Structure formats: C-alpha cells, structure tokens
Tab-separated table of C-alpha atoms and ligand atoms in Angstrom:
chain	number	residue	atom	x	y	z
H	213	MET	CA	116.482	118.728	122.389
H	214	ALA	CA	117.198	116.792	125.595
H	215	GLU	CA	114.217	114.877	126.885
H	216	LEU	CA	113.626	114.790	130.618
H	217	GLU	CA	111.728	111.878	132.125
H	218	PHE	CA	110.777	111.174	135.754
H	219	ILE	CA	110.574	107.592	136.994
H	220	SER	CA	109.525	105.828	140.208
H	221	ASP	CA	111.285	102.488	139.674
H	222	HIS	CA	114.949	102.254	140.610
H	223	ALA	CA	115.509	98.485	140.181
H	224	GLY	CA	118.779	97.826	138.344
H	225	ARG	CA	119.947	101.449	138.670
H	226	GLU	CA	121.395	101.219	142.206
H	227	SER	CA	125.039	101.756	141.258
H	228	GLN	CA	124.219	104.758	139.035
H	229	ILE	CA	122.236	106.276	141.899
H	230	VAL	CA	125.013	105.773	144.452
H	231	ARG	CA	127.541	107.326	142.038
H	232	LEU	CA	125.290	110.322	141.334
H	233	PHE	CA	124.934	111.083	145.055
H	234	GLY	CA	128.647	110.541	145.740
H	235	ASP	CA	129.750	112.829	142.891
H	236	SER	CA	127.250	115.624	143.626
H	237	PHE	CA	127.980	115.775	147.339
H	238	ALA	CA	131.754	115.478	146.834
H	239	ALA	CA	131.624	118.436	144.425
H	240	ALA	CA	129.493	120.507	146.823
H	241	ASP	CA	130.963	119.591	150.214
H	242	GLY	CA	134.215	117.654	149.651
H	243	PRO	CA	135.266	114.018	149.215
H	244	GLU	CA	134.524	112.958	152.793
H	245	GLU	CA	130.912	114.117	152.514
H	246	GLY	CA	130.717	112.347	149.127
H	247	ARG	CA	131.784	109.054	150.716
H	248	LEU	CA	129.419	109.502	153.672
H	249	ILE	CA	126.433	110.047	151.376
H	250	GLU	CA	127.404	107.062	149.225
H	251	THR	CA	127.238	104.861	152.328
H	252	VAL	CA	123.923	106.367	153.384
H	253	VAL	CA	122.364	105.821	149.944
H	254	GLN	CA	123.808	102.308	149.620
H	255	ASP	CA	122.297	101.392	153.001
H	256	LEU	CA	118.963	103.013	152.129
H	257	LEU	CA	118.713	101.089	148.846
H	258	GLN	CA	119.898	97.760	150.253
H	259	ALA	CA	118.461	97.615	153.742
H	260	THR	CA	115.083	99.380	153.545
H	261	ALA	CA	111.887	97.355	153.202
H	262	PRO	CA	110.209	98.145	149.849
H	263	ASP	CA	107.118	99.548	151.624
H	264	ASP	CA	109.294	102.011	153.488
H	265	LEU	CA	111.092	103.503	150.473
H	266	PHE	CA	110.412	105.683	147.435
H	267	VAL	CA	113.206	106.521	144.990
H	268	PHE	CA	112.420	108.968	142.187
H	269	SER	CA	114.865	109.721	139.393
H	270	ALA	CA	115.193	112.192	136.557
H	271	LEU	CA	116.557	110.735	133.320
H	272	GLU	CA	117.778	112.798	130.411
H	273	ASN	CA	117.937	110.843	127.184
H	274	GLY	CA	118.086	107.773	129.441
H	275	ALA	CA	120.982	108.992	131.623
H	276	MET	CA	120.482	109.620	135.336
H	277	VAL	CA	120.663	113.366	136.089
H	278	GLY	CA	118.774	113.599	139.393
H	279	CYS	CA	117.581	111.420	142.250
H	280	ILE	CA	115.585	111.870	145.464
H	281	VAL	CA	114.929	109.351	148.221
H	282	PHE	CA	112.010	109.246	150.649
H	283	SER	CA	111.959	106.749	153.537
H	284	ARG	CA	109.370	106.034	156.186
H	285	LEU	CA	109.458	107.947	159.458
H	286	ARG	CA	107.520	106.040	162.091
H	287	TYR	CA	105.460	107.877	164.677
H	288	ASP	CA	104.098	104.887	166.580
H	289	GLN	CA	101.569	107.003	168.451
H	290	ASP	CA	100.219	108.786	165.369
H	291	PRO	CA	97.954	107.241	162.725
H	292	ARG	CA	99.361	109.294	159.833
H	293	THR	CA	101.788	108.017	157.197
H	294	VAL	CA	104.970	110.074	157.237
H	295	PHE	CA	107.968	109.968	154.875
H	296	ILE	CA	111.222	111.885	155.076
H	297	LEU	CA	112.963	113.221	151.973
H	298	SER	CA	116.725	112.675	152.193
H	299	PRO	CA	118.988	112.900	150.312
H	300	VAL	CA	118.505	114.898	147.071
H	301	ALA	CA	121.032	115.278	144.246
H	302	VAL	CA	121.263	116.620	140.711
H	303	ARG	CA	124.254	115.804	138.480
H	304	THR	CA	126.810	118.597	138.802
H	305	ASP	CA	126.679	119.651	135.135
H	306	ARG	CA	122.870	119.899	135.217
H	307	GLN	CA	122.387	121.878	138.437
H	308	ARG	CA	120.526	125.227	138.550
H	309	GLN	CA	118.432	124.310	135.520
H	310	GLY	CA	115.237	123.461	137.389
H	311	ILE	CA	115.678	119.659	137.434
H	312	GLY	CA	115.735	119.427	141.253
H	313	GLN	CA	112.519	121.417	141.647
H	314	LYS	CA	110.711	119.429	138.933
H	315	LEU	CA	111.825	116.114	140.414
H	316	LEU	CA	110.710	117.174	143.899
H	317	ALA	CA	107.297	118.244	142.565
H	318	PHE	CA	106.981	114.880	140.793
H	319	GLY	CA	107.942	112.912	143.917
H	320	LEU	CA	105.579	114.803	146.210
H	321	CYS	CA	102.734	114.304	143.737
H	322	GLU	CA	103.432	110.540	143.677
H	323	LEU	CA	103.474	110.389	147.481
H	324	ARG	CA	100.149	112.217	147.664
H	325	ALA	CA	98.646	109.796	145.129
H	326	ARG	CA	99.806	106.872	147.278
H	327	GLY	CA	98.169	108.221	150.430
H	328	VAL	CA	101.170	109.620	152.287
H	329	ASP	CA	99.927	112.246	154.780
H	330	VAL	CA	103.070	114.138	155.708
H	331	ALA	CA	106.445	114.842	154.053
H	332	ILE	CA	109.378	115.992	156.147
H	333	THR	CA	112.850	117.042	155.116
H	334	TYR	CA	116.018	118.520	156.565
H	335	GLY	CA	117.866	121.129	154.523
H	336	ASP	CA	117.949	124.664	153.142
H	337	PRO	CA	114.563	126.282	154.013
H	338	ASN	CA	114.696	128.600	150.965
H	339	TYR	CA	115.274	125.784	148.529
H	340	TYR	CA	112.577	123.455	149.872
H	341	ALA	CA	110.012	126.274	150.385
H	342	LYS	CA	109.620	126.323	146.598
H	343	VAL	CA	107.948	122.904	146.765
H	344	GLY	CA	105.782	123.586	149.801
H	345	PHE	CA	107.973	122.785	152.822
H	346	LYS	CA	107.833	125.083	155.855
H	347	GLN	CA	110.008	125.277	158.933
H	348	VAL	CA	108.541	123.319	161.844
H	349	SER	CA	109.568	123.035	165.460
H	350	THR	CA	110.707	119.754	166.922
H	351	ASP	CA	107.546	119.872	169.083
H	352	VAL	CA	105.334	119.772	165.975
H	353	ALA	CA	107.409	117.003	164.334
H	354	PRO	CA	109.704	115.248	166.835
H	355	PRO	CA	112.887	114.198	164.944
H	356	PRO	CA	114.302	110.662	165.292
H	357	LEU	CA	117.788	111.936	166.238
H	358	PRO	CA	118.965	115.263	167.693
H	359	LEU	CA	119.252	117.976	165.006
H	360	SER	CA	122.470	119.983	164.621
H	361	MET	CA	120.593	122.571	162.472
H	362	PRO	CA	117.020	122.802	163.814
H	363	HIS	CA	116.257	125.714	161.457
H	364	GLY	CA	116.513	123.206	158.567
H	365	TRP	CA	113.743	120.959	159.940
H	366	LEU	CA	110.918	121.273	157.392
H	367	ALA	CA	107.547	119.656	156.790
H	368	GLN	CA	104.316	119.835	154.830
H	369	SER	CA	100.943	118.155	155.025
H	370	LEU	CA	100.070	116.251	151.831
H	371	SER	CA	96.545	115.327	152.941
H	372	GLY	CA	95.174	118.469	154.603
H	373	PRO	CA	95.678	122.221	154.692
H	374	GLU	CA	97.868	122.538	157.804
H	375	LEU	CA	100.220	120.159	159.552
H	376	GLU	CA	98.799	119.258	162.948
H	377	PRO	CA	101.462	118.224	165.497
H	378	LEU	CA	102.707	114.645	165.151
H	379	SER	CA	102.769	112.500	168.284
H	380	GLY	CA	106.331	111.405	168.940
H	381	PRO	CA	108.696	109.811	169.442
H	382	SER	CA	109.726	108.978	165.866
H	383	ARG	CA	112.015	106.369	164.325
H	384	CYS	CA	113.793	106.560	160.964
H	385	VAL	CA	114.907	103.580	158.848
H	386	ALA	CA	118.353	102.061	159.547
H	387	GLY	CA	119.960	103.767	156.518
H	388	LEU	CA	119.325	107.212	158.041
H	389	ASN	CA	120.079	106.198	161.611
H	390	LYS	CA	123.539	107.829	161.605
H	391	PRO	CA	124.214	110.811	163.906
H	392	ALA	CA	126.708	112.307	161.384
H	393	ILE	CA	123.942	113.213	158.933
H	394	TRP	CA	121.656	114.914	161.479
A	1236	LIG	C1	120.691	121.177	145.844
A	1236	LIG	C2	120.429	120.563	144.462
A	1236	LIG	C3	119.737	119.218	144.622
A	1236	LIG	C4	119.531	121.536	143.697
A	1236	LIG	O1	119.141	120.957	142.455
A	1236	LIG	P1	119.065	121.866	141.137
A	1236	LIG	O2	118.465	121.076	140.047
A	1236	LIG	O3	120.401	122.463	140.924
A	1236	LIG	O4	118.058	123.002	141.620
A	1236	LIG	P2	117.034	123.829	140.753
A	1236	LIG	O5	117.671	124.282	139.489
A	1236	LIG	O6	115.764	123.074	140.632
A	1236	LIG	O7	116.874	125.038	141.755
A	1236	LIG	C5	116.160	126.158	141.539
A	1236	LIG	C6	116.522	127.180	142.610
A	1236	LIG	O8	116.941	126.610	143.824
A	1236	LIG	C7	118.009	127.360	144.390
A	1236	LIG	N1	119.196	126.509	144.489
A	1236	LIG	C8	119.706	125.703	143.564
A	1236	LIG	N2	120.775	125.058	144.043
A	1236	LIG	C9	120.920	125.480	145.302
A	1236	LIG	C10	121.845	125.173	146.305
A	1236	LIG	N3	122.869	124.304	146.108
A	1236	LIG	N4	121.706	125.777	147.493
A	1236	LIG	C11	120.702	126.656	147.690
A	1236	LIG	N5	119.808	126.987	146.771
A	1236	LIG	C12	119.913	126.404	145.585
A	1236	LIG	C13	118.259	128.521	143.539
A	1236	LIG	O9	117.547	129.618	144.085
A	1236	LIG	C14	117.668	128.115	142.231
A	1236	LIG	O10	117.157	129.206	141.612
A	1236	LIG	P3	118.114	130.149	140.723
A	1236	LIG	O11	118.523	129.327	139.551
A	1236	LIG	O12	117.177	131.262	140.391
A	1236	LIG	O13	119.251	130.567	141.568
A	1236	LIG	C15	121.739	120.385	143.664
A	1236	LIG	O14	122.383	121.636	143.571
A	1236	LIG	C16	122.706	119.374	144.274
A	1236	LIG	O15	122.664	118.188	143.932
A	1236	LIG	N6	123.623	119.819	145.164
A	1236	LIG	C17	124.596	118.937	145.797
A	1236	LIG	C18	123.966	117.981	146.784
A	1236	LIG	C19	123.127	118.715	147.821
A	1236	LIG	O16	123.554	119.695	148.433
A	1236	LIG	N7	121.873	118.220	148.036
A	1236	LIG	C20	120.920	118.857	148.937
A	1236	LIG	C21	121.012	118.382	150.323
A	1236	LIG	S1	120.224	116.800	150.538
C-alpha cells in the first residue's frame, strides 16, 4: 500500500520540484508552457525571501508526487497577511486520485496555523472551490498585474467568515512578476 505524506520543508528537493512542475505542465499544456513554469518555479525557489514563501509537497513512499507554492502578496495599505497559491502540480501518473485536493487542504491548514489571513489563487474556479476558494472581483482583491482571465481570480479568508475588500494596490514576489503567467 502506497503511503502518502505531506511535508512543509523543501530544502534539498528543489530540482525534483522544478522537474515535477515542468513535466506536469508540459503534459497538460505543451512543452513551451512546461519550460515557462520551470523558470517561474526556479525563480520562486531561488529568489524569494524565506518569510515570503511556503512550499508544500506530497511524497509517496518518499517520491515527490505533488507540490504547491504559496508566495506573499503585499497590500501595503492593508494590515492583513495575504499569500497567493501558484503554481500547483501533481505528477502525471498520479492525477485524478485526490492528491491535489489533499495537498491543498494540508497547505491551507498550515497557512491558517501560521496566521495567514487571506489566500488567493488564479485558476479553474470549479477545481479550487472544493478547497474553499470563491471568485472575487478585482475591486475586492486588486491583482498585482492585469488578469487575462478575471473569472479565474479566486480568494478565501482564512481568519474570518467573509473576505472583506483588500486595500490595493498589491505587489507579488519577483518570481511571479511575469506578464505571461497572468
Ligand atoms: C490540476 C491538478 C493539480 C489536479 O491535481 P489532481 O491530484 O489530479 O486533482 P484531484 O484528484 O485532487 O482532483 C479532484 C477533482 O478535481 C477535478 N480536476 C482534477 N484535475 C482537473 C483538471 N486538470 N482540470 C479541472 N478539474 C480537474 C476533478 O473534478 C476531480 O474530480 P473527479 O476525479 O471526480 O473528476 C493536476 O491535474 C495537474 O498537475 N495538472 C497539470 C498542471 C496544472 O494544470 N496545474 C493547475 C494550474 S496551476
């Protein structure tokens, strides 16, 4: 029986993580997208201050089968702590078996325990609704760059019942500051 384990420490696993993202996105969206995400993840892991980054992984019998990255989103005029979830990947041969949802639930629980107030993400509303994200307007959560798919802009409060509007503007970390991924 395969044993699934969720971990919060990514030290020493950087190359496995970059490969996992590259392979999963290449399989889903083509080789160019795979290379783009590899660069994004490499930059996130290398150039983000430790306080501004959370990387959660799913290991199966010690092998990396899923990974999610949260990085700080700064709203200088708002006192709340906000993190954005991006990107998310599950190894191609282990997709659609619930690993992504379990890893997301684990990561959000860790963020809550560490006092993060708001989680934001940008993706398929149906997929992320299963772990509590709801569509929000760019007035409620001003994005750091213009969105090409505003219907995929999603958020949830981790510290209160409803998300009150965040006071913008916002700034993402350098690794996500690339118009091609927004
Ligand atoms: C998207 C992804 C992370 C989902 O992880 P996963 O472990 O396969 O997802 P789960 O098994 O936990 O998902 C459960 C449900 O989510 C939905 N779902 C799963 N993959 C989906 C996808 N690619 N698109 C839309 N919905 C999806 C399904 O409704 C699924 O339920 P079902 O089995 O009844 O159909 C994974 O497919 C992946 O790595 N894809 C390539 C990279 C990518 O697109 N990442 C997301 C953008 S950052």
